[in-house]
Coordinates of C-alpha atoms and ligand atoms in Angstrom, one line a residue:
X1 CA 76.7 119.2 59.4
X2 CA 73.3 117.6 60.0
X3 CA 70.5 119.1 59.1
X4 CA 68.8 119.4 61.4
X5 CA 64.0 118.3 61.6
X6 CA 62.5 121.7 60.2
X7 CA 59.3 122.6 60.7
X8 CA 58.5 122.1 57.0
X9 CA 59.0 118.1 57.6
X10 CA 56.7 118.6 61.0
X11 CA 54.7 119.7 59.0
X12 CA 55.2 117.4 56.8
X13 CA 54.4 114.7 59.3
X14 CA 51.2 116.1 60.8
X15 CA 49.5 116.1 57.5
X16 CA 50.1 112.5 56.6
X17 CA 48.7 112.1 60.0
X18 CA 46.2 114.1 59.3
X19 CA 45.1 112.3 56.5
X20 CA 45.6 108.4 58.1
X21 CA 43.3 109.7 60.8
X22 CA 40.2 110.3 58.3
X23 CA 37.5 111.2 59.9
X24 CA 39.0 111.0 63.5
X25 CA 40.4 113.1 66.1
X26 CA 43.8 112.0 68.2
X27 CA 44.7 113.8 71.5
X28 CA 48.2 113.3 72.3
X29 CA 49.4 113.9 76.2
X30 CA 53.0 114.4 77.0
X31 CA 54.5 111.6 79.1
X32 CA 54.1 113.5 83.2
X33 CA 57.6 115.4 85.0
X34 CA 59.0 113.0 87.4
X35 CA 60.4 114.4 90.3
X36 CA 63.9 112.3 90.8
X37 CA 63.4 113.1 95.1
X38 CA 62.4 116.0 96.7
X39 CA 63.3 119.3 94.7
X40 CA 65.6 117.1 91.8
X41 CA 64.2 116.9 88.6
X42 CA 65.5 114.3 85.9
X43 CA 65.8 116.0 82.9
X44 CA 62.8 115.9 80.6
X45 CA 62.3 113.7 77.4
X46 CA 59.1 114.3 75.7
X47 CA 57.2 111.1 74.2
X48 CA 58.6 110.4 71.4
X49 CA 55.1 110.4 69.1
X50 CA 54.8 114.1 70.1
X51 CA 58.7 115.2 68.9
X52 CA 58.2 113.5 66.2
X53 CA 54.5 115.3 64.7
X54 CA 55.6 118.3 66.5
X55 CA 59.6 118.9 68.0
X56 CA 57.9 120.1 70.8
X57 CA 60.5 119.1 73.6
X58 CA 59.1 120.7 76.9
X59 CA 56.4 119.5 79.3
X60 CA 52.2 119.8 79.9
X61 CA 52.2 119.7 77.1
X62 CA 49.2 118.3 74.6
X63 CA 48.3 117.8 71.1
X64 CA 44.6 118.1 69.9
X65 CA 44.9 116.7 65.6
X66 CA 41.4 118.2 63.7
X67 CA 41.3 116.3 60.9
X68 CA 37.6 117.7 60.0
X69 CA 37.9 121.5 60.8
X70 CA 39.8 124.4 59.6
X71 CA 42.3 124.2 62.6
X72 CA 43.3 121.0 63.2
X73 CA 47.0 121.2 64.9
X74 CA 45.9 122.4 68.7
X75 CA 48.2 122.2 71.1
X76 CA 47.9 123.0 74.8
X77 CA 50.6 124.4 76.7
X78 CA 52.4 125.9 79.3
X79 CA 51.3 129.5 79.7
X80 CA 54.6 131.7 79.7
X81 CA 54.6 132.4 83.8
X82 CA 57.9 134.7 84.4
X83 CA 58.8 133.4 87.7
X84 CA 58.8 129.9 87.4
X85 CA 60.5 130.0 84.2
X86 CA 63.4 131.4 86.5
X87 CA 63.1 127.8 88.2
X88 CA 63.2 125.7 84.9
X89 CA 64.1 128.0 81.9
X90 CA 62.4 130.2 79.3
X91 CA 58.8 129.2 78.1
X92 CA 57.9 128.5 74.4
X93 CA 54.1 129.9 76.2
X94 CA 50.9 129.8 73.3
X95 CA 52.3 132.5 71.8
X96 CA 55.5 130.3 70.4
X97 CA 53.3 127.6 69.7
X98 CA 51.4 129.8 67.2
X99 CA 54.6 131.0 65.4
X100 CA 57.1 128.5 65.9
X101 CA 55.2 125.2 66.5
X102 CA 53.0 125.4 63.4
X103 CA 49.7 125.0 66.0
X104 CA 46.8 126.3 64.6
X105 CA 44.9 127.2 67.6
X106 CA 46.8 127.4 71.3
X107 CA 46.0 127.6 74.8
X108 CA 47.2 127.1 78.2
X109 CA 47.5 123.7 79.7
X110 CA 44.9 124.9 82.4
X111 CA 42.1 125.1 79.5
X112 CA 42.0 121.9 78.5
X113 CA 39.4 120.2 80.0
X114 CA 37.1 123.5 79.3
X115 CA 38.0 123.6 75.9
X116 CA 37.9 119.9 74.5
X117 CA 33.9 120.1 75.1
X118 CA 33.7 122.6 71.5
X119 CA 37.1 121.4 70.0
X120 CA 35.8 117.4 70.3
X121 CA 32.3 117.8 69.0
X122 CA 31.6 116.1 65.4
X123 CA 34.8 113.5 66.2
X124 CA 32.8 110.1 67.3
X125 CA 36.3 108.1 67.3
X126 CA 39.2 109.7 69.4
X127 CA 42.6 108.4 69.0
X128 CA 43.5 108.3 72.6
X129 CA 45.5 106.1 75.1
X130 CA 43.8 105.6 78.5
X131 CA 45.5 104.4 81.8
X132 CA 48.8 106.1 81.1
X133 CA 48.3 110.0 83.0
X134 CA 44.7 108.8 85.7
X135 CA 44.2 112.4 85.9
X136 CA 44.6 113.2 82.4
X137 CA 41.7 110.4 82.0
X138 CA 40.1 111.9 84.3
X139 CA 39.4 115.0 82.6
X140 CA 39.6 113.9 78.7
X141 CA 36.4 111.3 80.1
X142 CA 35.0 114.3 82.4
X143 CA 34.8 116.4 79.2
X144 CA 33.2 113.8 76.7
X145 CA 30.6 112.7 79.4
X146 CA 29.5 116.7 79.2
X147 CA 29.0 116.6 75.9
X148 CA 26.3 114.1 75.8
X149 CA 23.3 116.7 77.1
X150 CA 24.5 119.4 74.3
X151 CA 25.0 116.7 71.4
X152 CA 21.9 115.6 71.8
X153 CA 20.1 119.0 72.2
X154 CA 21.5 120.4 69.5
X155 CA 23.1 117.9 67.5
X156 CA 26.8 116.4 66.6
X157 CA 28.8 112.8 67.1
X158 CA 30.4 112.7 70.0
X159 CA 33.7 110.4 70.9
X160 CA 32.7 106.5 71.6
X161 CA 35.0 104.3 69.7
X162 CA 39.1 104.5 71.0
X163 CA 42.3 103.3 68.6
X164 CA 45.8 103.7 70.2
X165 CA 47.2 106.5 68.4
X166 CA 50.5 104.9 68.7
X167 CA 49.3 102.4 66.3
X168 CA 49.1 105.8 62.8
X169 CA 51.8 107.1 64.3
X170 CA 54.3 104.2 64.7
X171 CA 53.4 103.1 60.7
X172 CA 54.9 106.8 59.5
X173 CA 57.9 106.5 62.4
X174 CA 59.0 102.9 60.9
X175 CA 59.9 104.7 57.4
X176 CA 62.5 106.7 58.0
X177 CA 63.0 110.2 56.4
X178 CA 66.2 111.2 54.5
X179 CA 67.1 113.5 58.0
X180 CA 66.3 110.3 60.4
X181 CA 68.6 108.5 59.1
X182 CA 71.2 111.2 59.4
X183 CA 70.7 111.0 62.9
X184 CA 70.6 107.4 63.4
X185 CA 74.2 108.0 61.4
X186 CA 75.4 109.9 63.8
X187 CA 74.0 108.2 66.9
X188 CA 75.7 105.1 65.3
X189 CA 78.9 107.5 64.5
X190 CA 79.0 108.2 68.2
X191 CA 77.8 104.9 69.8
X192 CA 80.7 102.8 67.6
X193 CA 83.6 105.5 68.8
X194 CA 82.5 104.7 72.5
X195 CA 82.7 101.3 72.8
X196 CA 86.0 101.0 71.0
X197 CA 87.1 103.4 73.5
X198 CA 85.9 100.8 76.3
X199 CA 87.4 97.9 74.8
X200 CA 90.4 100.1 75.6
X201 CA 89.9 100.5 79.4
X202 CA 88.1 97.5 80.3
X203 CA 91.2 96.1 81.5
X204 CA 91.4 93.8 84.5
X205 CA 90.6 95.7 87.9
X206 CA 89.0 98.6 86.0
X207 CA 85.3 98.4 86.9
X208 CA 82.6 98.3 85.4
X209 CA 81.1 101.6 86.7
X210 CA 84.9 103.5 84.7
X211 CA 83.5 101.8 81.5
X212 CA 80.2 103.3 81.4
X213 CA 81.7 106.3 82.3
X214 CA 84.0 106.4 79.3
X215 CA 81.0 105.0 77.0
X216 CA 78.4 107.8 79.0
X217 CA 80.9 110.6 78.2
X218 CA 81.9 110.1 75.1
X219 CA 78.1 110.6 74.2
X220 CA 77.7 113.2 76.1
X221 CA 81.7 115.0 74.5
X222 CA 80.3 114.1 70.9
X223 CA 77.6 116.5 71.7
X224 CA 74.6 113.4 72.1
X225 CA 71.6 113.8 74.3
X226 CA 73.9 110.8 77.4
X227 CA 72.6 107.6 76.7
X228 CA 69.8 105.9 74.9
X229 CA 68.8 104.1 77.6
X230 CA 70.9 103.0 80.7
X231 CA 74.6 101.8 79.8
X232 CA 75.3 98.3 80.4
X233 CA 77.9 96.9 81.4
X234 CA 78.2 93.3 83.0
X235 CA 81.5 91.7 83.5
X236 CA 81.7 87.8 83.6
X237 CA 78.1 86.6 84.8
X238 CA 76.3 89.4 85.2
X239 CA 76.7 89.5 81.2
X240 CA 73.9 86.9 82.2
X241 CA 71.6 89.3 83.4
X242 CA 69.9 90.6 80.1
X243 CA 68.8 94.3 81.8
X244 CA 71.7 93.9 84.2
X245 CA 72.8 98.7 85.0
X246 CA 74.4 98.1 88.6
X247 CA 77.4 98.6 86.7
X248 CA 79.4 97.7 90.3
X249 CA 81.1 95.1 90.2
X250 CA 85.8 95.4 89.0
X251 CA 86.1 93.2 85.8
X252 CA 88.0 90.5 85.7
X253 CA 91.2 88.5 83.8
X254 CA 89.9 86.2 82.0
X255 CA 86.1 87.1 81.7
X256 CA 84.5 88.4 79.0
X257 CA 82.6 91.7 79.1
X258 CA 79.5 92.9 77.7
X259 CA 78.6 97.0 77.0
X260 CA 75.3 97.2 75.8
X261 CA 75.2 100.8 75.5
X262 CA 73.3 102.9 72.0
X263 CA 73.9 107.0 72.0
X264 CA 71.1 110.0 71.6
X265 CA 71.6 112.0 69.2
X266 CA 69.1 115.0 68.7
X267 CA 66.1 112.3 69.9
X268 CA 67.4 109.1 67.8
X269 CA 69.6 106.5 68.9
X270 CA 72.0 103.9 68.4
X271 CA 71.8 100.5 69.7
X272 CA 74.7 98.9 69.5
X273 CA 76.3 95.2 71.9
X274 CA 80.1 94.4 72.3
X275 CA 81.8 91.5 74.0
X276 CA 84.8 91.6 74.7
X277 CA 88.0 89.5 76.9
X278 CA 88.8 92.0 79.5
X279 CA 92.6 89.9 79.2
X280 CA 93.1 90.7 76.0
X281 CA 92.1 87.4 74.4
X282 CA 89.6 85.0 74.4
X283 CA 89.6 82.6 76.1
X284 CA 88.8 78.4 73.6
X285 CA 85.3 78.2 74.9
X286 CA 84.8 82.3 75.3
X287 CA 85.4 82.1 71.4
X288 CA 83.7 79.0 70.5
X289 CA 80.7 80.9 72.4
X290 CA 81.6 83.5 70.2
X291 CA 82.0 82.2 66.8
X292 CA 78.7 80.7 67.4
X293 CA 77.0 83.6 67.7
X294 CA 78.5 85.9 65.7
X295 CA 77.6 84.0 62.8
X296 CA 74.4 83.5 63.9
X297 CA 74.5 87.3 63.8
X298 CA 75.9 87.6 60.5
X299 CA 73.4 85.6 58.5
X300 CA 69.9 86.9 60.3
X301 CA 71.2 90.6 59.2
X302 CA 71.4 88.8 55.8
X303 CA 67.7 88.3 56.1
X304 CA 67.4 91.7 56.4
X305 CA 66.0 92.5 52.7
X306 CA 62.5 94.0 51.2
X307 CA 60.2 91.6 50.9
X308 CA 61.0 89.4 53.5
X309 CA 59.5 88.8 57.0
X310 CA 60.6 90.6 59.9
X311 CA 60.8 87.1 61.7
X312 CA 62.6 85.7 59.4
X313 CA 65.2 86.8 61.2
X314 CA 64.7 85.7 64.1
X315 CA 64.5 82.3 63.0
X316 CA 68.1 82.4 61.4
X317 CA 69.2 83.3 64.6
X318 CA 67.4 80.7 66.5
X319 CA 68.9 78.2 63.8
X320 CA 72.5 78.9 64.2
X321 CA 72.4 79.4 67.8
X322 CA 71.1 75.9 67.8
X323 CA 73.6 74.3 65.6
X324 CA 76.4 75.8 67.1
X325 CA 75.3 74.8 70.6
X326 CA 74.4 71.5 70.2
X327 CA 77.9 71.5 68.2
X328 CA 80.2 72.7 71.6
X329 CA 77.7 69.5 73.6
X330 CA 75.5 72.5 75.3
X331 CA 72.4 71.3 74.3
X332 CA 71.8 67.3 73.7
X333 CA 70.3 65.4 70.4
X334 CA 68.9 67.1 67.2
X335 CA 69.1 70.6 66.0
X336 CA 65.1 70.7 64.5
X337 CA 64.5 69.3 68.0
X338 CA 65.7 71.6 70.4
X339 CA 64.0 73.8 68.5
X340 CA 60.7 72.3 68.5
X341 CA 61.0 71.6 71.8
X342 CA 62.2 75.2 72.5
X343 CA 64.8 74.0 74.5
X344 CA 67.6 76.5 73.1
X345 CA 65.2 79.1 75.1
X346 CA 67.3 78.0 78.3
X347 CA 70.3 80.3 76.9
X348 CA 68.7 82.0 74.3
X349 CA 65.5 83.7 75.4
X350 CA 64.7 87.6 74.1
X351 CA 64.3 88.2 70.5
X352 CA 66.2 89.1 67.9
X353 CA 65.5 92.9 67.0
X354 CA 63.6 95.6 66.6
X355 CA 62.9 98.4 64.7
X356 CA 64.7 101.2 66.3
X357 CA 64.6 105.5 66.0
X358 CA 63.1 107.7 68.1
X359 CA 62.8 104.8 70.9
X360 CA 65.2 102.6 71.6
X361 CA 62.5 99.9 70.6
X362 CA 60.5 102.0 68.8
X363 CA 57.4 101.9 67.5
X364 CA 55.7 100.4 64.5
X365 CA 53.9 96.6 65.0
X366 CA 55.5 93.3 63.9
X367 CA 52.7 91.6 63.1
X368 CA 49.1 91.9 60.7
X369 CA 47.1 89.3 62.9
X370 CA 49.5 86.0 63.2
X371 CA 51.7 87.2 59.9
X372 CA 54.8 88.7 60.3
X373 CA 55.0 92.0 58.3
X374 CA 57.6 92.2 55.6
X375 CA 60.4 94.4 55.5
X376 CA 60.3 97.8 53.6
X377 CA 63.2 100.3 52.4
X378 CA 63.4 102.9 55.0
X379 CA 62.9 100.3 58.4
X380 CA 65.5 100.9 61.1
X381 CA 66.1 97.4 63.0
X382 CA 68.6 95.7 65.0
X383 CA 69.9 92.2 65.2
X384 CA 71.4 91.2 68.6
X385 CA 71.5 87.7 69.3
X386 CA 72.6 86.0 71.9
X387 CA 73.9 83.2 74.4
X388 CA 74.0 83.8 78.0
X389 CA 74.9 80.4 79.7
X390 CA 74.1 81.0 83.3
X391 CA 76.7 80.3 86.0
X392 CA 75.0 77.2 88.3
X393 CA 73.9 75.4 84.7
X394 CA 75.1 72.0 85.7
X395 CA 73.3 70.3 81.8
X396 CA 76.2 72.9 79.8
X397 CA 79.4 71.7 80.2
X398 CA 81.8 73.2 82.9
X399 CA 84.1 75.0 80.8
X400 CA 80.6 77.5 78.8
X401 CA 78.9 78.6 82.5
X402 CA 78.9 82.1 83.8
X403 CA 79.5 83.5 80.0
X404 CA 77.1 86.0 78.7
X405 CA 77.8 87.2 75.2
X406 CA 75.4 89.1 72.5
X407 CA 76.6 91.1 69.3
X408 CA 73.9 93.4 68.2
X409 CA 74.5 96.2 65.1
X410 CA 71.7 98.4 63.8
X411 CA 70.6 97.6 60.2
X412 CA 69.0 100.0 57.8
X413 CA 66.1 98.1 54.9
X414 CA 67.5 99.3 51.2
X415 CA 66.4 98.2 48.7
X416 CA 70.3 96.8 47.7
X417 CA 70.2 94.8 51.0
X418 CA 70.9 95.2 54.5
X419 CA 73.0 98.3 55.3
X420 CA 75.2 98.2 59.0
X421 CA 74.5 101.4 59.7
X422 CA 76.8 99.9 63.1
X423 CA 80.0 98.5 61.2
X424 CA 82.3 100.1 62.0
X425 CA 82.7 99.1 65.3
X426 CA 84.6 95.8 65.4
X427 CA 83.2 91.9 65.7
X428 CA 84.9 90.9 64.2
X429 CA 87.6 88.0 67.1
X430 CA 90.8 89.5 65.7
X431 CA 89.4 92.8 65.5
X432 CA 87.6 93.0 69.0
X433 CA 91.0 91.8 70.5
X434 CA 93.1 93.6 68.7
X435 CA 90.7 97.2 69.8
X436 CA 91.0 95.2 73.6
X437 CA 95.4 95.8 73.4
X438 CA 95.1 99.3 72.1
Ligands
LIG501 N1 69.5 97.7 75.1 C1 68.7 97.2 74.9 C2 67.7 96.4 73.8 O1 69.4 96.2 72.9 O2 67.3 96.0 73.4
MN502 MN1 68.4 96.2 70.9
MN503 MN1 71.4 96.6 73.2

């Protein structure tokens, strides 16, 4: 049974955030609720920063943090509205914000602009991200402008310095709590099962969307929210399109199929890629290329250790992939030279991973200045090298053209070394072939 993230945990996160703010205030804004078209709506997905600090799921919410005050956590929320609630569901309202979400003060969202001046008085620095919601920008900066005269008359700083709130929340989100790790483990477990099912489904003639349906259907049947990002199912050369989500072509015998899919559980997502033979057996060339990617991935995972620079995994993957490509005649000449002149990027054009958590590309910086940050226990990241040989690439031997391969696992950095959260998903050639023929 999963331990839910409870009110105490949210309060503890807010306490850490308020401590980090020091003398500054922060204003976090929910993303707009987009309509799909006409009167139909997408299911709303709260911003990960807001979910992390408050647990609040509904749209039209603004959280204000004021560490110097006796009401440090203020929520502006949709007020109760029986007529609207018939259409879109029960609202927590202002009372719910205080009683169930721990707000020290709460107001209807339409009072934001009129209340901000009093609430922000005395704060010179505001953590706020302009440019995401221009209507909100106008309210916030209009409110701040209106503070100038009263501040001059009565004294008090007004916000004049703006900082991205993501920097501070990102540092908190980067180090996972035990309850977050439990959710990531559950997301990983469901996702591994889904990938195995995909391997068993993707026979010749089956459409990419049928594989997608099996994967996404499994996520929902298991109680996940669905995919944490749009599921990628690329047969044959479609695997060379990194963000291929069209998923509407038939799978062909003799081709590989690349599936990049992760289940989201209580806002936390897994992110797994597997590449497997549609007909159940790798061809000689496919297998050669696959083994290069797999060896690179295994070596890169081994570098996910406390105290090592984040960047090292990428450097290791690049070296192994380049060595493999030179060995297979895809690149010519010296390995180091191919790395230095970046000719490997013709076939490996993306990074080797990213932080993972509430967002698939999770919060947290990778660099301190020009120095790669050091890995710490509790961080979770993906390791996902790949090789993509375009179908019309005349420089590569013909046997490799049109093959795209990526292998991606989710790694928890621990004091005892890398813990592969997605180890249950087959990736050795024999295991993948067996899962495809099951
Ligand atoms: N699924 C997106 C990624 O692997 O980064
Ligand atoms: Mn990824
Ligand atoms: Mn992925």
